[in-house]
Short mmCIF file of C-alpha atoms and ligand atoms in Angstrom, two decimals:
data_model
loop_
_atom_site.label_atom_id
_atom_site.label_comp_id
_atom_site.label_asym_id
_atom_site.label_seq_id
_atom_site.Cartn_x
_atom_site.Cartn_y
_atom_site.Cartn_z
CA MET A 192 24.30 -122.94 -87.32
CA LEU A 193 23.54 -120.56 -90.12
CA THR A 194 25.26 -117.32 -90.91
CA GLN A 195 23.67 -116.18 -94.13
CA GLN A 196 20.33 -115.32 -95.61
CA ASP A 197 19.14 -114.30 -99.02
CA GLY A 198 17.14 -111.18 -99.86
CA HIS A 199 13.84 -112.97 -99.26
CA GLY A 200 14.61 -113.89 -95.66
CA ARG A 201 15.37 -117.49 -96.49
CA ALA A 202 18.12 -119.30 -94.67
CA SER A 203 20.95 -120.35 -96.97
CA GLY A 204 23.68 -122.96 -96.77
CA ILE A 205 23.07 -126.70 -96.92
CA ARG A 206 21.22 -126.88 -93.60
CA GLY A 207 19.27 -123.76 -94.49
CA ARG A 208 18.14 -125.33 -97.75
CA VAL A 209 17.16 -128.54 -95.94
CA ALA A 210 15.18 -126.44 -93.44
CA GLU A 211 13.42 -124.47 -96.18
CA LEU A 212 12.62 -127.74 -97.96
CA CYS A 213 11.14 -129.22 -94.75
CA TYR A 214 9.03 -126.07 -94.37
CA SER A 215 7.79 -125.90 -97.94
CA THR A 216 6.93 -129.62 -98.08
CA GLY A 217 5.11 -129.61 -94.73
CA ALA A 218 7.66 -131.95 -93.15
CA LEU A 219 8.59 -129.60 -90.31
CA GLN A 220 5.66 -130.40 -88.03
CA PRO A 221 6.05 -134.21 -88.23
CA LEU A 222 9.77 -133.75 -87.56
CA GLN A 223 8.97 -131.44 -84.64
CA ARG A 224 6.57 -134.05 -83.19
CA VAL A 225 9.22 -136.75 -83.43
CA ARG A 226 11.75 -134.42 -81.81
CA SER A 227 9.40 -133.55 -78.94
CA TRP A 228 9.14 -137.24 -77.96
CA TRP A 229 12.73 -137.21 -76.79
CA GLN A 230 13.55 -133.51 -76.39
CA ARG A 231 11.42 -131.40 -74.04
CA ASP A 232 13.40 -128.21 -74.12
CA LEU A 233 12.20 -124.71 -73.35
CA ARG A 234 12.58 -122.35 -76.28
CA ILE A 235 12.76 -118.63 -75.53
CA LEU A 236 12.46 -116.21 -78.42
CA ALA A 237 14.38 -112.91 -78.09
CA TYR A 238 13.11 -109.77 -79.82
CA HIS A 239 14.20 -106.14 -79.63
CA ARG A 240 12.17 -103.81 -81.83
CA VAL A 241 9.09 -104.65 -83.89
CA MET A 242 8.43 -101.97 -86.50
CA PRO A 243 8.01 -101.46 -90.25
CA LEU A 244 11.37 -101.78 -91.99
CA PRO A 245 12.50 -98.19 -92.51
CA ASP A 246 14.41 -96.82 -95.49
CA PRO A 247 18.06 -97.27 -94.43
CA ALA A 248 18.87 -94.05 -96.29
CA THR A 249 16.73 -91.98 -93.93
CA PHE A 250 16.61 -94.08 -90.73
CA ASP A 251 19.31 -92.64 -88.49
CA PHE A 252 19.46 -95.43 -85.92
CA ASP A 253 20.64 -99.02 -85.55
CA LEU A 254 18.88 -101.32 -88.03
CA GLU A 255 20.20 -104.38 -86.21
CA LEU A 256 17.81 -103.74 -83.33
CA ILE A 257 14.79 -104.30 -85.57
CA SER A 258 13.83 -107.93 -85.01
CA THR A 259 10.91 -108.08 -87.39
CA THR A 260 8.05 -106.16 -89.01
CA PRO A 261 4.51 -105.95 -87.57
CA GLU A 262 3.18 -108.26 -90.32
CA ARG A 263 5.87 -110.86 -89.82
CA PHE A 264 5.52 -110.62 -86.05
CA ARG A 265 1.81 -111.40 -86.28
CA ALA A 266 2.54 -114.35 -88.58
CA GLN A 267 5.25 -115.57 -86.21
CA MET A 268 2.91 -115.39 -83.21
CA LEU A 269 0.15 -117.21 -85.10
CA HIS A 270 2.69 -119.90 -85.93
CA VAL A 271 3.73 -120.18 -82.27
CA LYS A 272 0.10 -120.40 -81.22
CA ARG A 273 -0.73 -123.06 -83.78
CA HIS A 274 2.27 -125.35 -83.36
CA PHE A 275 3.71 -124.67 -79.88
CA THR A 276 2.65 -124.01 -76.30
CA PRO A 277 3.26 -120.38 -75.30
CA VAL A 278 4.33 -120.11 -71.64
CA ARG A 279 5.00 -117.28 -69.20
CA LEU A 280 8.47 -117.14 -67.67
CA GLY A 281 6.71 -116.91 -64.31
CA ASP A 282 5.23 -120.35 -65.04
CA VAL A 283 8.71 -121.59 -65.86
CA VAL A 284 9.86 -120.40 -62.43
CA ALA A 285 6.90 -122.16 -60.78
CA ALA A 286 7.60 -125.40 -62.67
CA MET A 287 11.27 -125.26 -61.66
CA ASP A 288 10.39 -124.62 -58.02
CA GLN A 289 7.83 -127.42 -57.93
CA GLY A 290 9.98 -129.81 -59.95
CA THR A 291 7.21 -130.28 -62.51
CA ALA A 292 7.76 -130.64 -66.23
CA LEU A 293 6.94 -127.91 -68.70
CA PRO A 294 4.45 -128.73 -71.43
CA ALA A 295 5.90 -130.17 -74.63
CA ASP A 296 7.04 -127.57 -77.15
CA ALA A 297 6.97 -124.73 -74.61
CA VAL A 298 7.89 -121.33 -76.08
CA ALA A 299 8.36 -118.08 -74.16
CA ILE A 300 8.37 -114.71 -75.94
CA THR A 301 10.75 -112.01 -74.67
CA PHE A 302 11.74 -108.46 -75.61
CA ASP A 303 14.89 -106.61 -74.57
CA ASP A 304 15.53 -102.90 -73.94
CA GLY A 305 12.01 -101.41 -73.78
CA TYR A 306 11.50 -99.53 -77.07
CA ASP A 307 8.06 -97.97 -77.37
CA ASP A 308 7.20 -100.07 -80.42
CA ASN A 309 6.95 -102.96 -77.95
CA TYR A 310 3.90 -101.21 -76.52
CA ARG A 311 2.51 -99.70 -79.74
CA ILE A 312 2.97 -102.68 -82.05
CA ALA A 313 3.88 -105.95 -80.33
CA TYR A 314 1.64 -105.68 -77.27
CA PRO A 315 -1.68 -105.24 -79.15
CA ILE A 316 -0.88 -108.27 -81.34
CA LEU A 317 0.07 -110.41 -78.35
CA ARG A 318 -3.01 -109.32 -76.40
CA GLU A 319 -5.32 -110.03 -79.32
CA LEU A 320 -3.83 -113.51 -79.84
CA GLY A 321 -3.70 -114.27 -76.11
CA ILE A 322 0.04 -114.99 -76.11
CA PRO A 323 2.01 -114.14 -72.94
CA ALA A 324 5.32 -112.29 -73.16
CA THR A 325 8.02 -110.71 -71.00
CA PHE A 326 9.36 -107.21 -71.61
CA PHE A 327 12.83 -106.60 -70.16
CA VAL A 328 13.46 -102.88 -69.71
CA SER A 329 16.37 -100.70 -68.62
CA THR A 330 14.71 -98.69 -65.88
CA GLY A 331 16.95 -95.60 -66.16
CA HIS A 332 15.89 -95.09 -69.77
CA ILE A 333 12.22 -95.49 -68.86
CA ASP A 334 12.72 -92.88 -66.12
CA THR A 335 14.38 -90.32 -68.40
CA GLY A 336 13.12 -91.18 -71.89
CA LYS A 337 16.71 -90.93 -73.12
CA PRO A 338 17.73 -93.13 -76.07
CA TYR A 339 19.79 -96.25 -75.41
CA GLY A 340 23.51 -95.51 -75.53
CA TYR A 341 24.57 -97.95 -78.26
CA ASP A 342 21.72 -96.82 -80.52
CA TRP A 343 22.68 -93.19 -79.94
CA LEU A 344 26.29 -93.98 -80.80
CA VAL A 345 25.20 -95.48 -84.13
CA HIS A 346 23.06 -92.37 -84.69
CA MET A 347 26.01 -90.06 -84.06
CA ILE A 348 28.37 -92.01 -86.32
CA LEU A 349 25.77 -91.91 -89.13
CA LEU A 350 25.18 -88.16 -88.88
CA THR A 351 28.34 -86.48 -87.61
CA HIS A 352 30.15 -84.00 -89.81
CA ALA A 353 33.46 -84.79 -88.12
CA PRO A 354 36.13 -85.92 -90.60
CA ARG A 355 37.50 -88.73 -88.47
CA LEU A 356 36.35 -91.20 -85.86
CA VAL A 357 38.93 -90.98 -83.10
CA LEU A 358 38.42 -93.51 -80.30
CA PRO A 359 41.64 -93.95 -78.33
CA GLU A 360 39.58 -95.90 -75.76
CA ILE A 361 39.44 -98.82 -78.20
CA GLY A 362 42.45 -98.00 -80.38
CA MET A 363 40.50 -96.74 -83.39
CA ASP A 364 41.35 -93.68 -85.52
CA VAL A 365 39.82 -93.83 -88.98
CA PRO A 366 38.39 -91.35 -91.50
CA LEU A 367 34.60 -91.21 -91.52
CA PRO A 368 33.37 -92.37 -94.94
CA HIS A 369 30.68 -90.43 -96.80
CA ASP A 370 28.83 -93.59 -97.76
CA ARG A 371 26.08 -94.36 -95.26
CA ASN A 372 26.36 -98.13 -95.57
CA LEU A 373 30.06 -97.91 -94.82
CA ARG A 374 29.25 -95.77 -91.77
CA ARG A 375 26.76 -98.38 -90.61
CA SER A 376 29.31 -101.13 -90.85
CA LEU A 377 31.91 -98.94 -89.12
CA ALA A 378 29.40 -98.35 -86.30
CA GLY A 379 28.94 -102.13 -86.07
CA THR A 380 32.70 -102.55 -85.65
CA VAL A 381 32.78 -99.88 -82.94
CA LEU A 382 29.92 -101.56 -81.05
CA LYS A 383 31.70 -104.90 -81.23
CA ASN A 384 35.09 -103.54 -80.15
CA MET A 385 33.82 -101.32 -77.34
CA LYS A 386 32.16 -104.25 -75.57
CA SER A 387 35.60 -105.41 -74.46
CA ILE A 388 36.21 -102.30 -72.32
CA GLY A 389 34.60 -101.36 -68.98
CA ALA A 390 30.93 -100.36 -68.94
CA ILE A 391 31.67 -96.95 -67.39
CA GLN A 392 34.42 -96.34 -69.96
CA GLN A 393 31.93 -97.22 -72.72
CA GLU A 394 29.51 -94.64 -71.36
CA ALA A 395 32.25 -92.04 -71.01
CA MET A 396 33.31 -92.62 -74.62
CA ILE A 397 29.74 -92.05 -75.85
CA ALA A 398 29.39 -88.97 -73.64
CA ARG A 399 32.68 -87.58 -74.99
CA LEU A 400 31.50 -87.94 -78.59
CA GLU A 401 28.15 -86.32 -77.70
CA LYS A 402 30.05 -83.33 -76.44
CA GLU A 403 32.73 -83.16 -79.13
CA TRP A 404 30.22 -83.58 -81.95
CA GLN A 405 27.56 -81.48 -80.18
CA MET A 406 24.95 -84.21 -80.46
CA PRO A 407 23.43 -84.45 -76.97
CA SER A 408 21.23 -87.51 -76.39
CA ASN A 409 18.68 -85.58 -74.32
CA VAL A 410 16.75 -84.54 -77.44
CA ARG A 411 14.45 -87.62 -77.15
CA PRO A 412 14.02 -88.46 -80.83
CA GLU A 413 10.75 -90.21 -81.67
CA ALA A 414 12.45 -92.93 -83.73
CA CYS A 415 14.20 -94.47 -80.73
CA ARG A 416 11.94 -93.74 -77.79
CA PRO A 417 11.66 -95.98 -74.71
CA MET A 418 8.28 -97.02 -73.30
CA THR A 419 6.81 -95.11 -70.35
CA TRP A 420 5.91 -96.43 -66.91
CA ASP A 421 2.21 -95.82 -67.64
CA GLN A 422 2.43 -98.00 -70.73
CA MET A 423 4.13 -100.74 -68.77
CA ARG A 424 1.64 -100.53 -65.92
CA GLU A 425 -1.07 -101.10 -68.50
CA MET A 426 0.75 -104.11 -69.96
CA HIS A 427 1.46 -105.48 -66.50
CA ALA A 428 -2.20 -105.12 -65.52
CA ALA A 429 -3.12 -107.01 -68.70
CA GLY A 430 -1.02 -109.97 -67.51
CA PHE A 431 2.26 -109.31 -69.29
CA GLU A 432 5.53 -109.68 -67.44
CA ILE A 433 7.97 -106.82 -67.01
CA GLY A 434 11.54 -107.76 -66.09
CA SER A 435 14.84 -106.03 -65.50
CA HIS A 436 17.36 -105.19 -68.21
CA GLY A 437 19.51 -103.23 -65.76
CA VAL A 438 19.25 -99.52 -65.01
CA HIS A 439 21.57 -97.97 -67.62
CA HIS A 440 21.91 -100.95 -69.98
CA ARG A 441 25.45 -101.51 -68.72
CA MET A 442 27.30 -104.78 -69.29
CA LEU A 443 27.11 -106.06 -65.71
CA ALA A 444 30.33 -108.10 -65.87
CA LYS A 445 32.15 -104.95 -67.01
CA LEU A 446 31.38 -103.05 -63.78
CA SER A 447 33.14 -103.11 -60.42
CA PRO A 448 31.46 -105.64 -58.09
CA GLU A 449 29.92 -102.82 -56.00
CA ARG A 450 28.50 -100.97 -58.99
CA MET A 451 27.28 -104.22 -60.54
CA VAL A 452 25.36 -105.19 -57.39
CA GLU A 453 23.95 -101.68 -57.15
CA GLU A 454 22.79 -101.75 -60.79
CA VAL A 455 21.04 -105.10 -60.28
CA ARG A 456 19.40 -104.07 -57.01
CA GLN A 457 18.39 -100.61 -58.20
CA SER A 458 16.68 -101.96 -61.31
CA LYS A 459 14.63 -104.31 -59.15
CA ALA A 460 13.75 -101.65 -56.59
CA THR A 461 12.53 -99.33 -59.35
CA LEU A 462 10.46 -102.03 -61.05
CA ASP A 463 8.97 -103.14 -57.72
CA HIS A 464 8.03 -99.55 -56.92
CA GLU A 465 6.69 -98.52 -60.34
CA LEU A 466 4.69 -101.70 -60.98
CA GLY A 467 3.59 -102.37 -57.41
CA ALA A 468 4.70 -106.02 -57.60
CA PRO A 469 8.03 -107.76 -57.08
CA ALA A 470 10.10 -108.10 -60.26
CA THR A 471 11.44 -111.64 -60.54
CA LEU A 472 12.86 -111.87 -64.06
CA MET A 473 16.19 -110.55 -65.39
CA SER A 474 17.77 -110.25 -68.83
CA TYR A 475 21.45 -109.33 -68.71
CA PRO A 476 22.09 -106.24 -70.87
CA VAL A 477 23.98 -107.19 -74.06
CA GLY A 478 23.74 -110.76 -72.77
CA GLY A 479 26.67 -112.40 -74.54
CA ASP A 480 29.30 -114.24 -72.57
CA ARG A 481 31.27 -111.01 -71.92
CA ALA A 482 28.20 -109.39 -70.31
CA PHE A 483 27.70 -111.67 -67.31
CA ASP A 484 29.70 -114.00 -65.13
CA GLU A 485 29.28 -115.99 -61.95
CA GLY A 486 29.35 -112.84 -59.80
CA VAL A 487 26.55 -111.31 -61.86
CA MET A 488 24.48 -114.48 -61.58
CA HIS A 489 24.95 -114.56 -57.80
CA ALA A 490 24.03 -110.88 -57.48
CA THR A 491 20.94 -111.45 -59.61
CA ARG A 492 19.78 -114.33 -57.44
CA ASP A 493 20.65 -112.54 -54.20
CA ALA A 494 18.70 -109.43 -55.27
CA GLY A 495 15.57 -111.59 -55.47
CA PHE A 496 15.37 -112.42 -59.16
CA GLU A 497 14.17 -115.96 -59.76
CA LEU A 498 15.29 -116.48 -63.32
CA ALA A 499 17.63 -114.79 -65.82
CA VAL A 500 18.02 -115.02 -69.57
CA CYS A 501 21.13 -114.27 -71.58
CA TYR A 502 21.66 -113.58 -75.27
CA ILE A 503 23.53 -116.77 -76.06
CA CYS A 504 21.77 -118.77 -78.75
CA GLY A 505 20.25 -122.08 -77.73
CA THR A 506 17.35 -123.89 -76.07
CA ASN A 507 17.02 -125.17 -72.51
CA PRO A 508 16.58 -128.94 -72.12
CA HIS A 509 16.79 -128.65 -68.30
CA PRO A 510 15.92 -125.03 -67.39
CA ALA A 511 16.43 -125.64 -63.67
CA SER A 512 20.10 -126.40 -64.33
CA ASN A 513 20.76 -122.99 -65.92
CA ARG A 514 17.98 -120.84 -64.48
CA TYR A 515 20.30 -117.80 -64.28
CA THR A 516 21.63 -118.18 -67.85
CA LEU A 517 18.67 -119.38 -69.87
CA PHE A 518 19.53 -119.44 -73.56
CA ARG A 519 17.38 -117.79 -76.18
CA LEU A 520 16.74 -117.89 -79.91
CA PRO A 521 17.25 -114.37 -81.31
CA VAL A 522 14.80 -113.34 -84.02
CA GLU A 523 16.46 -111.25 -86.72
CA ARG A 524 14.82 -108.96 -89.23
CA MET A 525 15.86 -110.93 -92.31
CA MET A 526 14.18 -114.15 -91.13
CA GLY A 527 11.40 -115.23 -93.44
CA PRO A 528 8.57 -117.55 -92.37
CA GLY A 529 10.40 -120.74 -93.40
CA TRP A 530 13.51 -119.87 -91.48
CA PHE A 531 11.52 -118.83 -88.40
CA ALA A 532 9.46 -122.03 -88.45
CA ALA A 533 12.52 -124.20 -88.95
CA MET A 534 14.43 -122.42 -86.17
CA LEU A 535 11.62 -123.17 -83.74
CA ALA A 536 10.98 -126.73 -84.90
CA LEU A 537 14.62 -127.79 -85.21
CA PRO A 538 16.59 -125.19 -83.23
CA SER A 539 19.90 -127.00 -83.06
CA LEU A 540 19.93 -127.30 -86.85
CA VAL A 541 18.69 -123.83 -87.75
CA SER A 542 19.33 -120.93 -85.44
CA TYR A 543 21.10 -117.62 -85.48
CA PRO A 544 24.67 -117.89 -84.21
CA THR A 545 26.09 -115.97 -81.28
CA VAL A 546 29.76 -115.25 -80.87
CA HIS A 547 31.50 -116.84 -77.90
CA TYR A 548 34.38 -114.98 -76.28
CA GLY A 549 35.17 -117.28 -73.41
CA PRO A 550 34.23 -120.43 -71.49
CA ALA A 551 30.73 -120.71 -70.05
CA PRO A 552 30.49 -119.53 -66.41
CA GLU A 553 29.74 -121.95 -63.61
CA GLN A 554 26.03 -122.33 -62.93
CA VAL A 555 24.46 -120.86 -59.83
CA PRO A 556 22.12 -122.93 -57.65
CA ALA A 557 18.62 -121.56 -56.96
ZN1 ZN B 849 19.66 -104.76 -74.54
#
C-alpha cells in the first residue's frame, strides 16, 4: 500500500509509479478486465467532504475531512460510470439475502458524517450522472446543527489564544505553537491519541476545552455545517440512501454496552422517523478497528441494520461473509486522476493505508 503522494496528486513509490504508468499508457482497463475474470469483489468508496480546496491559512477546520474537490469528484464519478458498475448498498443487501452474485466491477459510493456539502455539491453531480450513493449521517448533529466534535476540536486548537495545550486525559501538556501548520499537525496527534480513551471521556475533554477557551460549539459556523433533515428527505425521495453514522459520532466500541446499544438503536429510530422508511445501513463512526467490535456488530444487526461498513481499507470478495464490517477504499484529497483510477482498478496494489490497532473481530452471521 502507498503512503505518499507528490504535489500533483500522483501516487509515489515503486507501486505508485507502476500504477501511474499503467494509467498514462492506457493499460489499467485491460488489467482491470483480466482481474475481474477471477476477482469479483465489491469496492466501496468512502468520502467525507466534497468542496473546493480552501486556503489552509484561513480555513479554520480539519483539512483531512476534505476528500476531493467538486471538479475531481465529477471526474471520479464519470470514471466510475464509464469503467465500473455503480450499485446501491440496498442492492448489495438484496444480493446477499438471495445468494445472487453482484455484477462484475461493482462499486458503491458512500459518504460519512453528513456535511452540508454532500447535499450542495456531491448530490447534484450524482443525480445528474445517475449514480447511486449512500450518505451516513450522525443524527444528533442533524438535529442540532452543531459541528462534529473532532472538527470543532481542530478548530479550537487552530484558533485558541491559550499558551499551552493541557490534556491530562491523554497525557499531553505542550506549548501551543504560533505556526498554523504546526498547530494542524498537533491537532492530528491529539485526534489520534484521544481515540484510545472512552467516547464519553473524549466528549468531556472537548467540552472542557470549549469552556476553558470560551469557544462554544453552538455557534453553528457555516464552514462546517451538517445537512438538514429536509435536505436528506429530498435526497431520499430522489432514490439516494441515508444510513446511520451513530447519534453523536461516538466510537461505539468505546462506550459501555448499554450506551452503545442505545446509540445504535436511537440513530435508527430517528432515521426511521425523519425519513419515513426503515434505515438498514450503518457506518461505524471513526470506523477503524478501535471503533467497533463483535458487540457493536451484534447490536447493529439486532437493531435491524442489514449491512455495516467500517473505515478499514480494502475490498470485499465475499460481502456476505463480512456484511457487518464491509471494507472501503477511502478517497483522499491529494489523489489525482491516475491514482484514483489505479486504486479502483487494482485496489490491492494501490490504495490508501489504514492503521490497524488490533486483531480483526469475529464476523457476525446475518
Ligand atoms: Zn465519521
